[in-house]
XYZ file of C-alpha atoms in Angstrom:
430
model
C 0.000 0.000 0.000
C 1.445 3.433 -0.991
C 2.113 5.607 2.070
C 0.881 9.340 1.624
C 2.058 12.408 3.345
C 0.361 12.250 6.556
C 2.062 15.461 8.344
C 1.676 17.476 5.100
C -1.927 16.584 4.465
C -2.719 17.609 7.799
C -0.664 20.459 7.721
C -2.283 22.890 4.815
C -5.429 21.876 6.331
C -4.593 23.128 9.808
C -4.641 20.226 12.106
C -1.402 20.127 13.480
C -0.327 21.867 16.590
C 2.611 20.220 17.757
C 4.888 17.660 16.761
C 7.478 15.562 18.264
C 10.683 15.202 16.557
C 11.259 12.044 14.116
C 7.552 11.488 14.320
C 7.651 12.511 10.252
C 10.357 10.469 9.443
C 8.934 7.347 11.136
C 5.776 7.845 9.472
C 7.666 8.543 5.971
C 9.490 4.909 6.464
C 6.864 2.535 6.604
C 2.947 1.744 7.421
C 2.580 3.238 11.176
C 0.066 2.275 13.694
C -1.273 5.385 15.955
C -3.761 5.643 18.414
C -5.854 8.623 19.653
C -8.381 8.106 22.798
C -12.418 8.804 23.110
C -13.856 9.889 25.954
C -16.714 7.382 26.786
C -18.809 9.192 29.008
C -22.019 9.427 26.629
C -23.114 7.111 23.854
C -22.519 9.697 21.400
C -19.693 11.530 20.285
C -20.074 15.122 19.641
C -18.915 17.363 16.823
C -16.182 18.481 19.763
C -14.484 14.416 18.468
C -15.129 14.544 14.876
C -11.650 16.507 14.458
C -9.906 13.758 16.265
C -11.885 11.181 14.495
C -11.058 13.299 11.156
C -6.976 13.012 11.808
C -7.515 9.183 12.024
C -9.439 9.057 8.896
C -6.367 10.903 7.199
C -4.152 8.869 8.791
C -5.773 5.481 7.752
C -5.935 7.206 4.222
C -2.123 8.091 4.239
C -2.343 4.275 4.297
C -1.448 3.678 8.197
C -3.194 1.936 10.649
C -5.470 3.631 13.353
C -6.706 2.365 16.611
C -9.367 4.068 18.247
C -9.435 3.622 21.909
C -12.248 3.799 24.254
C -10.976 5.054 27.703
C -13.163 2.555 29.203
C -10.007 3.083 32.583
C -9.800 6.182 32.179
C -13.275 6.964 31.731
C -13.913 5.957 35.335
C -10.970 8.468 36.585
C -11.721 11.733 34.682
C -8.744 13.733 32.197
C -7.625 16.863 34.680
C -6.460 18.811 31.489
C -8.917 21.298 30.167
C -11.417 20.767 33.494
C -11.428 22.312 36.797
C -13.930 19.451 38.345
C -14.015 16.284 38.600
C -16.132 14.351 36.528
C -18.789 11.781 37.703
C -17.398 7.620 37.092
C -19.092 5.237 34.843
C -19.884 2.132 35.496
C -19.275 -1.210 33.338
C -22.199 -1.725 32.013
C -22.418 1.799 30.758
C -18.905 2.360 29.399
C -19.814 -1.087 27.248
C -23.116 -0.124 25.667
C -21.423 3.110 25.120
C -18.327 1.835 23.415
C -20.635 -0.189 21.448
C -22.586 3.096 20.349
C -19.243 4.894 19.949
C -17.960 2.182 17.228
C -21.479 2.196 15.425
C -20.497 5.842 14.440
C -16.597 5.091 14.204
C -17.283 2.932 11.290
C -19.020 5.514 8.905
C -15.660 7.207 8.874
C -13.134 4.404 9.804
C -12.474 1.368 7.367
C -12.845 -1.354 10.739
C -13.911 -4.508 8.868
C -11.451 -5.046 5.473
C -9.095 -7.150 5.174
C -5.939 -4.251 4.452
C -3.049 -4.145 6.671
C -4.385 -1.043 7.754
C -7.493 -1.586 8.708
C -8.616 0.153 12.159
C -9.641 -1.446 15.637
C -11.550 -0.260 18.183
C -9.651 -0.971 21.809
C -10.904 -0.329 25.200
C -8.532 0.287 28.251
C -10.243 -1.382 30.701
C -9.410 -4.612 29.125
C -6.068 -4.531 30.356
C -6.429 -2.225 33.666
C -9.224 -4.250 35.340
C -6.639 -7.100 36.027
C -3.874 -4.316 37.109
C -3.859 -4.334 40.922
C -2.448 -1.189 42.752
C 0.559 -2.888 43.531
C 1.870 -4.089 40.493
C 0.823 -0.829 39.128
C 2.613 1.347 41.397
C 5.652 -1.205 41.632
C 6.059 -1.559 37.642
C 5.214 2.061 36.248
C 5.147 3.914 39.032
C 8.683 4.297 39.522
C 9.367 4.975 36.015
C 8.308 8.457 36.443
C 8.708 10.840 38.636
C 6.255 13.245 41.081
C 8.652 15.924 39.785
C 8.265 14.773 36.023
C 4.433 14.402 36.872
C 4.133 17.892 39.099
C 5.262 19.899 35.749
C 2.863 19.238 33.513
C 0.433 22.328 32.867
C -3.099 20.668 33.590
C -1.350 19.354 36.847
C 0.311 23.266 37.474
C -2.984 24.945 37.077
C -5.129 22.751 39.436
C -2.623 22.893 42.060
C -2.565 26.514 41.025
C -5.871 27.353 42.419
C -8.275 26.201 39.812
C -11.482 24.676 40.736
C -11.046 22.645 44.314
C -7.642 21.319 43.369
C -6.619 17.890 42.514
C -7.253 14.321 43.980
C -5.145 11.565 43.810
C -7.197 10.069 41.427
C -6.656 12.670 38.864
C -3.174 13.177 39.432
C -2.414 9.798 38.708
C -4.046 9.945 35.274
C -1.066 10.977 33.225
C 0.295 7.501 34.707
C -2.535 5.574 33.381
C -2.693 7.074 30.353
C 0.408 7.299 29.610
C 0.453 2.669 30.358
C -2.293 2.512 27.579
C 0.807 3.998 25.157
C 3.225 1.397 26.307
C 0.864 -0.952 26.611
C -0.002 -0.309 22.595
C 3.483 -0.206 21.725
C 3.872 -3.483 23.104
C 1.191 -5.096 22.369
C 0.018 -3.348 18.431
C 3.190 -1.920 17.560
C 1.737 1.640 18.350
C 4.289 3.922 17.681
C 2.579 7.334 17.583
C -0.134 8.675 19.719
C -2.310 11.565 18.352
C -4.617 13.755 20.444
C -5.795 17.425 21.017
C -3.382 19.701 22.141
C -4.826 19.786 25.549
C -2.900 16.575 25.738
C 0.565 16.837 25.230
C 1.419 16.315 28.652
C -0.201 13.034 28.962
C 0.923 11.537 25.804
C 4.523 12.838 26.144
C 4.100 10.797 29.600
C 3.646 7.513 26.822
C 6.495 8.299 25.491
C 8.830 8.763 28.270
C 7.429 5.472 29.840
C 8.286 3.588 26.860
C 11.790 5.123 26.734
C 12.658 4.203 30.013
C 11.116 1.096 30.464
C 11.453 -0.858 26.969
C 14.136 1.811 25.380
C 11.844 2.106 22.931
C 11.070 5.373 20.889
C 7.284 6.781 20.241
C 6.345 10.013 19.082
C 3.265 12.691 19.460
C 1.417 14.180 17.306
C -1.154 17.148 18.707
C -3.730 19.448 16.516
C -4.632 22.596 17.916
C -7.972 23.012 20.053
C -10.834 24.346 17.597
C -12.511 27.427 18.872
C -14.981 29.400 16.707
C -13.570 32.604 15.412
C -14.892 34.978 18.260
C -13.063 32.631 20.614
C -15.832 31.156 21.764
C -16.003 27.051 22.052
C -16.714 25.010 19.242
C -19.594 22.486 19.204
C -21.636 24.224 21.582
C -25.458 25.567 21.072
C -27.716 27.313 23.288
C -29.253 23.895 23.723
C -25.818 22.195 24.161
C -23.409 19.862 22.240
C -24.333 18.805 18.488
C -24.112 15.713 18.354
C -23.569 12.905 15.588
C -26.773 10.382 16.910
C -29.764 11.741 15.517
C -31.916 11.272 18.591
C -30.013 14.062 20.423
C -29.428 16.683 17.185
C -31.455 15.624 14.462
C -30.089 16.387 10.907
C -31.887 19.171 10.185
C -30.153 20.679 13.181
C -27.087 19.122 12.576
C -26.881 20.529 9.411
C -28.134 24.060 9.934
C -25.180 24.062 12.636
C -22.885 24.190 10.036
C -25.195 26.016 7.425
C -24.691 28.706 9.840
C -21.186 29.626 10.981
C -19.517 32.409 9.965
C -17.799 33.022 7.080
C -13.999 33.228 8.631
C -15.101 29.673 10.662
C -16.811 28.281 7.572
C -12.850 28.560 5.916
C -11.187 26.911 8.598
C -13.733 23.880 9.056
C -13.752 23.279 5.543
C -10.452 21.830 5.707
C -11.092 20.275 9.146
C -14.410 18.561 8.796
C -14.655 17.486 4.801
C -11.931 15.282 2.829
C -12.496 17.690 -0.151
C -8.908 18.177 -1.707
C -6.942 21.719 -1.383
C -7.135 22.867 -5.239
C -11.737 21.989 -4.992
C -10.954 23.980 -1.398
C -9.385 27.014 -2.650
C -11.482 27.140 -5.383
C -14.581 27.089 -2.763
C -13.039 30.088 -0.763
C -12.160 32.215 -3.913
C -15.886 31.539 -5.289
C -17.396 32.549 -1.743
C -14.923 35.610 -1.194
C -16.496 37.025 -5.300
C -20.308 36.451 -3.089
C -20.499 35.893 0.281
C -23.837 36.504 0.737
C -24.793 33.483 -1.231
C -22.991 31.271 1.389
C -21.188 29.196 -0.780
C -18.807 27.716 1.845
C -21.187 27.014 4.346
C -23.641 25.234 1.892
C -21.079 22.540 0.531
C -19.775 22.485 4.210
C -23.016 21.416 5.655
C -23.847 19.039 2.385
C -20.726 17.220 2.845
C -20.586 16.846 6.594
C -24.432 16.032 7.102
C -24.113 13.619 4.111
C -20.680 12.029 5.889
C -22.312 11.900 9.235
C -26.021 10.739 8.570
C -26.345 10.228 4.519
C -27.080 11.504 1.282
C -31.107 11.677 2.109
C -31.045 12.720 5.551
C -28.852 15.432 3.514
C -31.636 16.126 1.190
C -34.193 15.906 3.642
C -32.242 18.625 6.057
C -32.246 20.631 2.574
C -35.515 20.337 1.810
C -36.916 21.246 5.814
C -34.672 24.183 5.189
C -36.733 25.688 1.816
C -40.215 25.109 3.966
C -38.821 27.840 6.360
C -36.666 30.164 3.730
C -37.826 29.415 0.288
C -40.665 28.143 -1.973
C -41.143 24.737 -0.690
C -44.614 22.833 -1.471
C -47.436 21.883 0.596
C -46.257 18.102 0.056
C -42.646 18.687 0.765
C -44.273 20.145 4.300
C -46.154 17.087 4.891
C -43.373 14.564 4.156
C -41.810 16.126 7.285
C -41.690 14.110 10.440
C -43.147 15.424 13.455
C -39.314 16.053 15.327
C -38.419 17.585 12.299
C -41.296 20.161 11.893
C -41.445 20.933 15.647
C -37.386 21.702 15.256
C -38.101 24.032 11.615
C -40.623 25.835 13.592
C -39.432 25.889 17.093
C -39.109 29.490 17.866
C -42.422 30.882 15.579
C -45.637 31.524 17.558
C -47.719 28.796 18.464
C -51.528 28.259 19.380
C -53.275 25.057 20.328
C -56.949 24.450 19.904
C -59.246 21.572 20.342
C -59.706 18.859 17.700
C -63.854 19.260 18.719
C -63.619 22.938 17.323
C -62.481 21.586 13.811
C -64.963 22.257 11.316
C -64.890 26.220 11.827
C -63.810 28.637 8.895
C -60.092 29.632 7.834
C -60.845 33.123 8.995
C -62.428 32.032 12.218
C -59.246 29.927 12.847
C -57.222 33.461 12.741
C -58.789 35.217 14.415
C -61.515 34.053 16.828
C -59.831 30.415 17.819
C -55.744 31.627 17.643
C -54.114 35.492 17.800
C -52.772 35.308 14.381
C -54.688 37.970 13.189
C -56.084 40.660 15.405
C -59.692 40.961 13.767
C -61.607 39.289 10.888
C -61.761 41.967 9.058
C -58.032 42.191 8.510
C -57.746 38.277 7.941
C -60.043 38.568 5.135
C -58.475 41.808 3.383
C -55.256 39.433 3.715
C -56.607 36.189 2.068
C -58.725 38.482 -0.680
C -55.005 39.925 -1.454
C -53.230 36.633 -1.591
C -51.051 37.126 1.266
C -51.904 33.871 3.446
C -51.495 30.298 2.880
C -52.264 27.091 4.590
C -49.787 24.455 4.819
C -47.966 26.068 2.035
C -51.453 26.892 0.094
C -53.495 29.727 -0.453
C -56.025 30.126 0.939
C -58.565 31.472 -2.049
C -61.326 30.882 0.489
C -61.641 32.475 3.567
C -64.618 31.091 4.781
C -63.385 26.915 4.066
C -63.779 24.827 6.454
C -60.849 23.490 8.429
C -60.741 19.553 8.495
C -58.639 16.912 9.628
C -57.581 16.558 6.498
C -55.834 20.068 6.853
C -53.724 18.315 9.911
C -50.233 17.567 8.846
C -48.890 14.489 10.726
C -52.370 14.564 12.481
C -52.092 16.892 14.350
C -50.593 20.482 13.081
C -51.582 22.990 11.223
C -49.249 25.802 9.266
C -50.618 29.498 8.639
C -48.112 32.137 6.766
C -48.980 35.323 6.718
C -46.691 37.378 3.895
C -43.231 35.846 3.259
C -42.090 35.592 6.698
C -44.408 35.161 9.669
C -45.412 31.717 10.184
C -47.469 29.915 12.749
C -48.070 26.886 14.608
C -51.438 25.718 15.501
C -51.445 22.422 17.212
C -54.874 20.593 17.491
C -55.420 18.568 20.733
């Protein structure tokens, strides 16, 4: 298999923060195996992993083998770096069915199941830390490293520094633990380079010293830098929380208008993270949005290829399609191929009225105005319909006076009215 340039590749797009020296020439020498960890504390990941998950899709396609480990171990201790709290443990049972969840998502971007040298696997730590008791640990690793060694390290510095209510034992001894599953890789896969957010350094250059000194072996780092959004803000993060890639916490019509709508500085940058599109189809991209921004070039085939990466090609269209109902000139059929979650999300936010499903049977202009607040008087809801300015599930109404049915109820139970271009409403019949 031909090996590509993995460093470079990542490089114009971005993704590397810090590298260890040799770490390029190993990887220029021969097929590599790398590991980067996953947090398993939900039985999701987030759009916070994809870049990690991204850098071992590269890497498997620079023809190199990934392994993509669950911190089932560590999962029960809780990473210090980046937190000021500790974090609440996980139990077996949940750290399984959430590893299980984890690699269900893994394999729409990871290659897990060929038969290539490089194919990737999915390792938890726990395997080989439940049968580690405290002794052996602390006799066989422990005094490989130092308190000294371990007391430098910035995410130790700044808890000890004040941050949050310090640091436990627990947490301290993470780096250690961490820093096993590295030699234990190297010894066991051949796991020569560890990859990892930049936040990490200090753990995975813990790896490497452990292998030095215990096996004299040599192992290298590889770190991309954090991704904030461009106003510094965090990355990943709505009002309603993380975006995430299962689509019974963010469905894809919110997944995608996530990325539909970032800005046009952050749109440039996740390009290059977040799609495999190659640099010439990329620069291209940013020199056809810079001639018209406003038509949101970037953002659309950002969105398209992500949604379609993460979910599929007609979860893509689908997202697309919710999106005209709210912002173009989408049909009263496209609305009622809509599924309930969907609609409720396309519409969250818009006015909403409920009324009885005994009171169906009165008038469109009754509706408006008697059973809901959508229009203030009669009289102005019919000048409105007699000047073709409402519409009814994405119809006009011609008639004021038609009856409203239940076959007017979209998914049984809703009912759209738009009043001019832009003011919709929500009536829900109960």
């Amino acid at each position: 298999m031909e090996i590509k340039n993995f460093v470079e590749e990542l490089e114009w797009r971005g993704m590397i923060h810090t590298i260890m020296p040799g770490a390029k020439e190993q990887l220029q020498k021969e097929m590599t195996t790398a590991y980067l960890g996953i947090d398993p504390t939900a039985d999701s990941l987030h759009i916070g992993h994809l870049v990690g998950v991204m850098i071992l899709k590269h890497f498997q396609l620079c023809g190199h083998r990934p392994l993509a480990l669950v911190g089932g171990a560590t999962g029960m201790i809780g990473d210090p770096s980046g937190k000021s709290q500790e974090r609440n443990l996980l139990d077996e049972a949940t750290l399984r069915h959430n590893q299980e969840a984890i690699k269900r998502q893994l394999s729409k971007l990871l290659d897990f199941d060929s038969d290539a040298p490089n194919a990737a696997r999915l390792v938890n730590n726990y395997d080989w830390m439940k049968e580690f008791s405290f002794l052996d640990f602390i006799r066989d690793i422990g005094k490989l490293i130092t308190v000294n060694y371990m007391m430098a390290k910035d995410s130790v510095k700044k808890r000890f520094n004040g941050e949050g209510d310090g640091m436990s034992f627990t947490e301290f001894t993470y780096q250690l633990v961490q820093g096993y599953d590295f030699l234990y890789l190297y010894q066991n896969y051949g796991c020569k380079v560890q990859l990892g957010g930049s936040d990490q350094w200090g753990n995975i250059t813990t790896g490497t010293e452990l292998i030095r000194r215990k096996l004299d072996g040599e192992a290298f780092a590889i770190t991309c830098p954090l991704i904030t959004k461009a106003d510094g803000t965090k990355f990943g993060k709505t009002e309603s929380g993380n975006v995430w890639l299962d689509p019974r916490y963010t469905s894809p019509y919110k997944f995608y208008q996530f990325w539909l709508n970032v800005s046009d500085e952050d749109a440039k940058r996740y390009i290059k993270i977040f799609t495999l599109l190659g640099r010439e189809e990329i620069e291209s991209l940013i020199a056809e949005h810079d001639q018209a921004p406003h038509l949101r070039v970037l953002q659309k085939r950002l969105a398209e290829e992500i949604t379609t990466m993460i979910h599929s090609r007609e979860e893509y269209e689908k997202a697309v399609e919710a999106s005209q109902i709210l912002f173009g000139g989408a049909t009263s059929e496209a609305l009622r191929g809509l599924d309930e979650q969907t609609l409720l999300q396309v519409f969250e936010g818009v006015p909403q009225f409920t009324i009885a499903k005994s009171d169906l049977g009165m008038g469109f202009i009754d509706l408006c105005a008697e059973f809901t607040k959508i229009f203030p008087s009669k009289g102005e809801c019919r000048k409105m319909v007699q000047g073709g300015g409402v519409s009814l599930n994405k119809e006009k109404v011609q008639d004021g006076t038609r009856a409203i049915t239940e076959a007017d109820l979209i998914a049984g139970k809703y009912l759209l009215v738009q009043k001019g271009k832009k003011n919709y409403y929500l009536v829900t019949v109960a």
